[in-house]
Coordinates of C-alpha atoms in Angstrom, one line a residue:
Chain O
X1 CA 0.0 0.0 0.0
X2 CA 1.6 3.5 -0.8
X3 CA 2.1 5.6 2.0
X4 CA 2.2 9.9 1.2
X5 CA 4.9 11.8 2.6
X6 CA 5.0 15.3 2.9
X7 CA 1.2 16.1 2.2
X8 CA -1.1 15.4 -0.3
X9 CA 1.0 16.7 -3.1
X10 CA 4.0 15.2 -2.3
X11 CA 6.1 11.8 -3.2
X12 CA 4.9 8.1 -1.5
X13 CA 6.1 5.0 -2.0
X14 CA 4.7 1.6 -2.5
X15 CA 1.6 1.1 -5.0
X16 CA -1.6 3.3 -5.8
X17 CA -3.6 1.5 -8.1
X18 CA -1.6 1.8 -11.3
X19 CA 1.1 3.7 -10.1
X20 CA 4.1 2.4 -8.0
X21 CA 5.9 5.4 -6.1
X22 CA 9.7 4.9 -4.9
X23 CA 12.9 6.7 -3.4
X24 CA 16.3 6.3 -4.4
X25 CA 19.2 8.8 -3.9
X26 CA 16.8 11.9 -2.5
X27 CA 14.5 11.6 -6.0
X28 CA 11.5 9.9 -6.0
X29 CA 10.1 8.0 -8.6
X30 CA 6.8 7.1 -9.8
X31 CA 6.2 4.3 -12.5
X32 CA 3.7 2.7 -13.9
X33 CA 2.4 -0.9 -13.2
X34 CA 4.2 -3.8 -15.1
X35 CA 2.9 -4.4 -18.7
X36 CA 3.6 -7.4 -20.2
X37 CA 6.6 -6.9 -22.7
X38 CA 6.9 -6.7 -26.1
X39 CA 6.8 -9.1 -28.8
X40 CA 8.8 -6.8 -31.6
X41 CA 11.8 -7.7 -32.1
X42 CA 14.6 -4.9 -31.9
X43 CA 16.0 -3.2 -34.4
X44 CA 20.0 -3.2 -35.5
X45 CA 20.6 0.2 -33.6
X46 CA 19.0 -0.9 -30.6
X47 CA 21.1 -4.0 -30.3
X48 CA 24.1 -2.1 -31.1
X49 CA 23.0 0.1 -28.2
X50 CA 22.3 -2.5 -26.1
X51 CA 25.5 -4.1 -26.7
X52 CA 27.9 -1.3 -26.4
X53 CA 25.7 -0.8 -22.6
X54 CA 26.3 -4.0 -21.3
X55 CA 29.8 -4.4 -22.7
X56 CA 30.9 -1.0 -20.5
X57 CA 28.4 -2.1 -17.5
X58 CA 30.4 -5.3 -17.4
X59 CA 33.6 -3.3 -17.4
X60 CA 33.0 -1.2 -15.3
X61 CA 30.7 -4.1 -12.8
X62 CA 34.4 -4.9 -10.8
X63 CA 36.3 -1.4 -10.1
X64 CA 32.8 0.4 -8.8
X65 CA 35.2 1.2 -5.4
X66 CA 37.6 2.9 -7.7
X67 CA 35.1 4.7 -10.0
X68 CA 33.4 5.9 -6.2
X69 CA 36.7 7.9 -6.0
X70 CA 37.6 8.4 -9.8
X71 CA 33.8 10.2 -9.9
X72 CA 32.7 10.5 -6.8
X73 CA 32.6 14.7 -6.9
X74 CA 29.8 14.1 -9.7
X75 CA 28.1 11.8 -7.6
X76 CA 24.6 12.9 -5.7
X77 CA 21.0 11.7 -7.4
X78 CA 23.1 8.9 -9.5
X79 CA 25.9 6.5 -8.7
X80 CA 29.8 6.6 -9.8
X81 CA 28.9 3.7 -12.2
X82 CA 26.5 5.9 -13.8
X83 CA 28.6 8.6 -13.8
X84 CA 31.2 7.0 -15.4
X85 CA 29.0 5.2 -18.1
X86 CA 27.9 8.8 -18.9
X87 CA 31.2 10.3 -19.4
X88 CA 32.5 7.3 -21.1
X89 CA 30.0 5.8 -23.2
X90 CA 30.6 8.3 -26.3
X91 CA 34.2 7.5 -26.7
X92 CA 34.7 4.1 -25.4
X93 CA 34.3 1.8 -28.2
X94 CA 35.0 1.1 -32.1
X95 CA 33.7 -0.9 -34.8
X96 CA 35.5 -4.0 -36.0
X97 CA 34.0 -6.2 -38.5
X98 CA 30.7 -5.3 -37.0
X99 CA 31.3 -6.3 -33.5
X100 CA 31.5 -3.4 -30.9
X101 CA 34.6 -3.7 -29.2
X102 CA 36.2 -1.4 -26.0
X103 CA 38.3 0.7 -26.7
X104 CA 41.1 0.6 -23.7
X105 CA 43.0 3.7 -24.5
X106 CA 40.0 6.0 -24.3
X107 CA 38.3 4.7 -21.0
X108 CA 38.6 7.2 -18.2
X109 CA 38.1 5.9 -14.9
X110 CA 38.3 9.7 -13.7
X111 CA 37.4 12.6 -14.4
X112 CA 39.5 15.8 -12.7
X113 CA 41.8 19.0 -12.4
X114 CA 44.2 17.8 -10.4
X115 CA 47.5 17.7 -12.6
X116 CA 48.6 14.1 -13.6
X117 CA 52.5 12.8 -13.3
X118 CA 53.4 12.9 -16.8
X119 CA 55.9 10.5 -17.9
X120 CA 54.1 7.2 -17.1
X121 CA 55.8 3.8 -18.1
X122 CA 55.1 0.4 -17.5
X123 CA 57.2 -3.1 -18.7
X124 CA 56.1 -6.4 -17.3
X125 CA 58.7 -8.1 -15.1
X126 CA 59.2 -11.8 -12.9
X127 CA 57.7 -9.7 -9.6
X128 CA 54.5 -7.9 -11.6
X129 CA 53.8 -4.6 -13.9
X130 CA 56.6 -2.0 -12.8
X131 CA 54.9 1.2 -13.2
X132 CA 57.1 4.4 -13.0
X133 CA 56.3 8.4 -13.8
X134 CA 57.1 11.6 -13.2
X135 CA 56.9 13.2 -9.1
X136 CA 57.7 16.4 -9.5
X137 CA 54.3 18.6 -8.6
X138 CA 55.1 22.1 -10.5
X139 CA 53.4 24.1 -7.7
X140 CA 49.9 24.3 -9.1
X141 CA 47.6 21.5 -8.8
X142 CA 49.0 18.5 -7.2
X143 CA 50.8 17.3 -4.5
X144 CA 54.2 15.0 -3.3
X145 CA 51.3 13.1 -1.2
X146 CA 49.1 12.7 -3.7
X147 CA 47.2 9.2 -3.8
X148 CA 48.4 7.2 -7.3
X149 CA 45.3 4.7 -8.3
X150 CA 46.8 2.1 -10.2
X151 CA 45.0 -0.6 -12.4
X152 CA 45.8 -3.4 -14.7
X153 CA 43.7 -5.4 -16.5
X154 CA 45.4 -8.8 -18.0
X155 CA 43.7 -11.1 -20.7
X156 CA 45.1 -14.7 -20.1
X157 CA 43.6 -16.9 -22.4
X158 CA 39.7 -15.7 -22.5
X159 CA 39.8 -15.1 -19.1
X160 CA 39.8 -11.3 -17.8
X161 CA 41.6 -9.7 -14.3
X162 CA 41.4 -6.9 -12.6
X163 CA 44.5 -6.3 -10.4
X164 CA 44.6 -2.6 -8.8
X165 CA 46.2 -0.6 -6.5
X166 CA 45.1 2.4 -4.1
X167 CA 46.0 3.8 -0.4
X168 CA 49.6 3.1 -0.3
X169 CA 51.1 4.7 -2.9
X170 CA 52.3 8.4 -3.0
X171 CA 53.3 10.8 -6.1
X172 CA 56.2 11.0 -4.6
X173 CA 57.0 7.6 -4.9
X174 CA 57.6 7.3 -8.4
X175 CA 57.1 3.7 -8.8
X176 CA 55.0 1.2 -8.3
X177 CA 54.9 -2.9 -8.7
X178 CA 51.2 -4.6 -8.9
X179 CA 51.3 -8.3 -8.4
X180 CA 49.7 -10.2 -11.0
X181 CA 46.9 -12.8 -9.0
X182 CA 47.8 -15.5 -11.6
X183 CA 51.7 -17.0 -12.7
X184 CA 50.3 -17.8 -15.9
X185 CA 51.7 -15.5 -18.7
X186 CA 49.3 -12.8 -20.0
X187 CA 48.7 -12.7 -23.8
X188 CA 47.2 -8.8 -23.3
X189 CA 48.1 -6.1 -20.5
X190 CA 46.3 -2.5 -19.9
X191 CA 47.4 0.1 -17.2
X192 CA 45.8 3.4 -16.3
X193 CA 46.9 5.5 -13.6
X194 CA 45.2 8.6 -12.2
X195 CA 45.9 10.1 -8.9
X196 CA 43.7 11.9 -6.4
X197 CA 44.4 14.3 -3.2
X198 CA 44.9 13.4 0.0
X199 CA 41.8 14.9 1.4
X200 CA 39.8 12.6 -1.6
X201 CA 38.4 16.5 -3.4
X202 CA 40.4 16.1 -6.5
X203 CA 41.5 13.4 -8.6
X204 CA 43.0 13.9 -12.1
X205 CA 42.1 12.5 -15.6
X206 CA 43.2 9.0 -15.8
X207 CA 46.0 8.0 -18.4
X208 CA 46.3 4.8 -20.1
X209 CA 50.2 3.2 -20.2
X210 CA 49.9 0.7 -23.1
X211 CA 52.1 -2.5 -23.2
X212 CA 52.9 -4.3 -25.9
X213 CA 53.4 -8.2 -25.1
X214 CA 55.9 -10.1 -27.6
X215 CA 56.7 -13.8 -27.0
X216 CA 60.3 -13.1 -25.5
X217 CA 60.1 -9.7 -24.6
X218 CA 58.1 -6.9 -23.7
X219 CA 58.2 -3.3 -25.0
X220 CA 56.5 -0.2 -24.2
Chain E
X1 CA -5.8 28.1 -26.6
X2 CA -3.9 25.6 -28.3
X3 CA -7.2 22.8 -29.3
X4 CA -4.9 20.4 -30.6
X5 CA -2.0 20.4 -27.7
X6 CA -0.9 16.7 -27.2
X7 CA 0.4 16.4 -23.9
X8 CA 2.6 13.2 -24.7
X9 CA 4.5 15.2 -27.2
X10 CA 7.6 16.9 -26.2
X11 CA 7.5 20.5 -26.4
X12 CA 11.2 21.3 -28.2
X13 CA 12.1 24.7 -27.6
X14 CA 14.8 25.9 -29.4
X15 CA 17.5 28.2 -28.0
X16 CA 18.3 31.6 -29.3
X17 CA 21.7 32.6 -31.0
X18 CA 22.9 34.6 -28.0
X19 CA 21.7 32.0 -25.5
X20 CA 24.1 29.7 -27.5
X21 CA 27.2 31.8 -28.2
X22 CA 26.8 32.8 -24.3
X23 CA 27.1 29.5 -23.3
X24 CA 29.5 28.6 -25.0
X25 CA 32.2 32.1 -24.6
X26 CA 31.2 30.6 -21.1
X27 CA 32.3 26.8 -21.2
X28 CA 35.6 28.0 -23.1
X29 CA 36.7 30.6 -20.4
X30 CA 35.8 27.9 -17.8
X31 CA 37.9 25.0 -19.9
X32 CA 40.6 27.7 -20.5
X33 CA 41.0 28.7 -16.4
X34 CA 39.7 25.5 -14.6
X35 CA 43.1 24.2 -14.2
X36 CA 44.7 27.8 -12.9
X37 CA 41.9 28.0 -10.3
X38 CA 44.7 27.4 -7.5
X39 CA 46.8 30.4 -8.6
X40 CA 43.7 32.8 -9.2
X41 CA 42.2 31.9 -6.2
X42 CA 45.2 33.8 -5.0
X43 CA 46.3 36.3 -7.0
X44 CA 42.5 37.9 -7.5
X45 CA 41.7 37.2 -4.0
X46 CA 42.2 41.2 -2.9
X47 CA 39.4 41.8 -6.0
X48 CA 37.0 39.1 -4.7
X49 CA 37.3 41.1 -1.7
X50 CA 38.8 37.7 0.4
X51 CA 36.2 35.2 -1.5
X52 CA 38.0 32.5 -3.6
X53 CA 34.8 32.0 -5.5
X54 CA 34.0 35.4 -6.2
X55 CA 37.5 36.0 -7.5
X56 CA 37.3 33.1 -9.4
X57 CA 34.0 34.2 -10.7
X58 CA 35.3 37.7 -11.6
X59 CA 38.3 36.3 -14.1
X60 CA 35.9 34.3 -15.5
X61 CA 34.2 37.2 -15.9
X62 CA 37.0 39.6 -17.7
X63 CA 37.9 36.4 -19.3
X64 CA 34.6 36.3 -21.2
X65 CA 34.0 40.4 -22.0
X66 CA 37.8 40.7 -22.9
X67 CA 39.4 37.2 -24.3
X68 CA 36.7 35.7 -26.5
X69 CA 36.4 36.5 -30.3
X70 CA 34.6 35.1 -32.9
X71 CA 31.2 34.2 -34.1
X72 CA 29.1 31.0 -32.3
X73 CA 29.6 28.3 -33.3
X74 CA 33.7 29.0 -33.6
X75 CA 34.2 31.4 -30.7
X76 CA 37.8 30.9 -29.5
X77 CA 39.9 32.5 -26.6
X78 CA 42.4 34.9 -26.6
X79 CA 45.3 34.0 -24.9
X80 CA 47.3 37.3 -25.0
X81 CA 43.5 38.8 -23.0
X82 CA 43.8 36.1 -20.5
X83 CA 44.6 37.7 -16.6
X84 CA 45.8 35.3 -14.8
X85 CA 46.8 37.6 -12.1
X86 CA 45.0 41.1 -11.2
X87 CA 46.6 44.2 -9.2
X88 CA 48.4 47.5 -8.8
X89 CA 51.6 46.3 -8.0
X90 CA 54.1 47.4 -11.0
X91 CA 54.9 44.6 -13.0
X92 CA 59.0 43.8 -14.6
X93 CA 59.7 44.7 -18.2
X94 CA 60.5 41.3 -20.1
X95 CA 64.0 42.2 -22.5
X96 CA 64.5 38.7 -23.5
X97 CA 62.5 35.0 -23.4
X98 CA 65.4 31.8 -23.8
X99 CA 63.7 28.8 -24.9
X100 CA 66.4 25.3 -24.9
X101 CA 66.0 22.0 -24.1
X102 CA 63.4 21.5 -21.8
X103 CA 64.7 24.6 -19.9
X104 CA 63.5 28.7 -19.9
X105 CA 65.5 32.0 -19.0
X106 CA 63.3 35.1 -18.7
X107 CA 65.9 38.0 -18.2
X108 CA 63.4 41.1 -16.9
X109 CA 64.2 44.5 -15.9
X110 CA 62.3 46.8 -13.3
X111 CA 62.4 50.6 -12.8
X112 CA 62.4 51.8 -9.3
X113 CA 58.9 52.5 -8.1
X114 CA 57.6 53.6 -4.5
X115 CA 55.0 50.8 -4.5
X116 CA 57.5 48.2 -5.6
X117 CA 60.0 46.2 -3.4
X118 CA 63.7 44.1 -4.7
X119 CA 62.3 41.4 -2.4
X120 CA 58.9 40.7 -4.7
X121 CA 58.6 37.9 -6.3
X122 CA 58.3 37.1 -10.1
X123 CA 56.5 34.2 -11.0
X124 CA 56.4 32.6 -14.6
X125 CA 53.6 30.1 -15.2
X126 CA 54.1 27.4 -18.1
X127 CA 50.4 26.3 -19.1
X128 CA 48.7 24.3 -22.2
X129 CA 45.1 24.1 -22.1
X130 CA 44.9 21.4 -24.1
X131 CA 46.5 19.5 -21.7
X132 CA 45.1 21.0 -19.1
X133 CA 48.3 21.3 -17.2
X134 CA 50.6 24.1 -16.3
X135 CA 53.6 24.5 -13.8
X136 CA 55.4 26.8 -12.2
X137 CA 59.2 28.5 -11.4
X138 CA 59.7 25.6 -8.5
X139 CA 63.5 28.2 -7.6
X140 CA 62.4 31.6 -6.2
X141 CA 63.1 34.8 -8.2
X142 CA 62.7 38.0 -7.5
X143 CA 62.6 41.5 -8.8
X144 CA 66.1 42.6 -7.9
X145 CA 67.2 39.5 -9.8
X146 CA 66.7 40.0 -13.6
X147 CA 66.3 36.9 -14.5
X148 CA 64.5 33.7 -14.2
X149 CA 65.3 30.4 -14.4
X150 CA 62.8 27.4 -14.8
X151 CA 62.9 23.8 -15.7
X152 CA 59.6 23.0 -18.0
X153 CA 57.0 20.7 -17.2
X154 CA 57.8 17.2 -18.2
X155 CA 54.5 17.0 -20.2
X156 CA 55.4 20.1 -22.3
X157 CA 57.8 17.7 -24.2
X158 CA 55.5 17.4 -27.1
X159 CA 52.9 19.9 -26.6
X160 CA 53.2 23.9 -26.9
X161 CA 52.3 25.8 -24.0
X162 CA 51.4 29.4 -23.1
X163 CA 53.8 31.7 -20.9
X164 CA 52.3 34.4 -18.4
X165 CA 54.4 36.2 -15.1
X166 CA 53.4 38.1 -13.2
X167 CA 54.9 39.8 -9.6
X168 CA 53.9 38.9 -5.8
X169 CA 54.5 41.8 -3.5
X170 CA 57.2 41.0 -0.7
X171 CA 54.0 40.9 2.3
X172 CA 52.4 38.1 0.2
X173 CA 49.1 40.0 -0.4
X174 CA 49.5 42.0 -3.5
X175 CA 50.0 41.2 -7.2
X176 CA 50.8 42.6 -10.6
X177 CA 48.4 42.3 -13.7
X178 CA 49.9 39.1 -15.4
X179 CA 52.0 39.3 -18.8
X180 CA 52.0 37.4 -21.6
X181 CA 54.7 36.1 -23.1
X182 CA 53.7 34.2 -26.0
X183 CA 53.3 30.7 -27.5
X184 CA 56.3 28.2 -27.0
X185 CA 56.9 24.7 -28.4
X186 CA 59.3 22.9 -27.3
X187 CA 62.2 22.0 -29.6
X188 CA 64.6 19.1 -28.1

């Protein structure tokens, strides 16, 4: 049974005849009843759509405690996963032989004006990813204690994993080495970095550090 | 009375020219300043009468009477217009800018001036906008020295970058109207 709040004009929750009122994240809602669905079938561009959304959503579905901090200043009626499917979904993908694909170099896990560390490298070594770049802070945005978010996603096989970083390392560090969870060797290696302040109010726009994987070495 | 008004169909109003070119002289100065907010919440902080945001709000607002030109939809910003600091202090004379290898020299002259001190400092700002990044002399100058020295950004490497100085008044509260001194790339 719906239950007003705030007088008669105001929001309620729970169902009114047709209507279904709700709350989430200081906006209420109010739907209508569940029809049954659809029989037409969906066109090409609504696949594509729905594709390219579930392809991010999965993405994005195991760093949600990183994109919390990456967009967390645009955060109030939505969630960082929205936030970040809304700043990313216009530039993360490409076209290949009709299949929508992720494009890894363009996904931003971060969106900011705090000042990145420029120079950011990465080669693959026995202990992990060695990650090195830049600390010097240029005395405008950005600090030597500065919190450095690392990631690394590795393809072995099929099989996808998320290895990441957070709390520990400083800007002024310079480096950093992220364990790989699995001794198997990856055939495919992406690293973005972006760093946020100490107090958590600014972070910076993220960068992506490719790696190239060969079968005796590895290059940058 | 509109008879035929269908409620389900979205009313589409469009938005005039200068509500457009308004907009956007306004998302340009933003994009163009947002990453300097940390200096000009200092150096126009006497103007915003002690209020980061108002003095903030004020170069945005010079920014968009003074720096914009052109015609919406390819408005663009003027970076010789651009204030990054506001004051009455006197300001140095540049005689020569050094660009080499990752490294600047700004030699600078001042005459001598009751409101200005040898012990002000003269700082030079190094800042792309399409980067979004910028830095700062990191060694302290000052006026009495004539010239500045300052080791470039690492991320200016392959991107050209704006130059602006401007002076800091030895108590720390007063500032000079910033200069501009020009476009650089850098050429290793």
């Amino acid at each position: 049974m719906g239950t007003f709040k705030k007088g008669i004009n105001g929001p309620f929750s729970g169902k009114i005849g047709s209507v279904i009122g709700s709350h989430w994240k200081d906006v209420s809602y109010m739907k209508g009843l569940y029809r049954t669905k659809s029989n037409k079938k969906p066109s090409e561009d609504q696949l594509r759509q729905r594709d390219k959304f579930k392809l991010l959503l999965d993405f994005f579905a195991p760093i949600k405690r990183l994109l919390a901090i990456g967009f967390g200043q645009y955060v109030k009626s939505n969630t960082a996963v929205n936030a970040a499917m809304r700043f990313n979904y216009d530039m993360a993908f490409y076209e290949e032989e009709g299949k929508v694909l992720l494009d890894y170099s363009k996904i931003q896990f971060s969106r900011g004006s705090l000042f990145t560390a420029g120079a950011e490298k990465a080669m693959l070594t026995d202990r992990g990813i060695h990650i090195t770049w830049n600390t010097k802070t240029y005395g405008i945005s950005g600090h030597f204690d500065d919190i450095v978010h690392i990631t690394c996603l590795t393809y072995i096989g099929k099989d996808r994993f998320f290895d990441s970083e957070s709390g520990d390392i400083r800007r002024h560090h310079g480096e950093a080495i992220i364990e790989l969870n699995t001794k198997l060797k990856p055939v495919e290696i992406h690293v973005w970095l972006f760093l946020s302040s100490q107090q958590g109010d600014k972070v910076s726009k993220t960068v992506y550090i490719p790696i190239e994987i060969s079968d005796n070495k590895v290059t940058l | 009375m509109e008879f035929f008004y269908d409620k389900n169909k979205p009313r589409i109003k469009e938005k005039s020219y200068g509500r457009l070119a308004m907009q956007q002289r306004m998302r340009l100065a933003m994009a163009f300043l947002n990453p300097l907010r940390p200096i000009i919440n200092e150096t126009w902080l006497i103007k915003g009468e002690g209020n980061k945001s108002r003095a903030f709000g004020l170069a945005l607002k010079k920014l968009i009477q003074d720096g914009v030109e052109g015609q919406y939809p390819t408005q663009y910003i003027l970076p010789n217009q651009v204030s990054i600091s506001m004051g009455t202090l006197s300001g140095v004379a540049i005689q020569d800018v050094v660009l080499s290898n990752h490294l600047i020299d700004i030699y600078f002259s001042s005459e001598e001036n009751p409101s200005s001190r040898d012990g002000d400092e003269v700082i030079l700002v190094a800042y792309s906008p399409e980067l979004g990044m910028g830095g700062k002399n990191d060694v302290p100058c000052y006026r009495r020295d004539g010239h500045l020295h300052m080791e470039l950004p690492i991320h200016f490497s392959e991107s050209p970058f704006h130059l602006y100085l401007y002076v800091k008044a030895v108590n720390g509260k007063q500032y000079s109207k910033s200069s501009y001194l020009g476009y650089f790339e850098n050429a290793r």
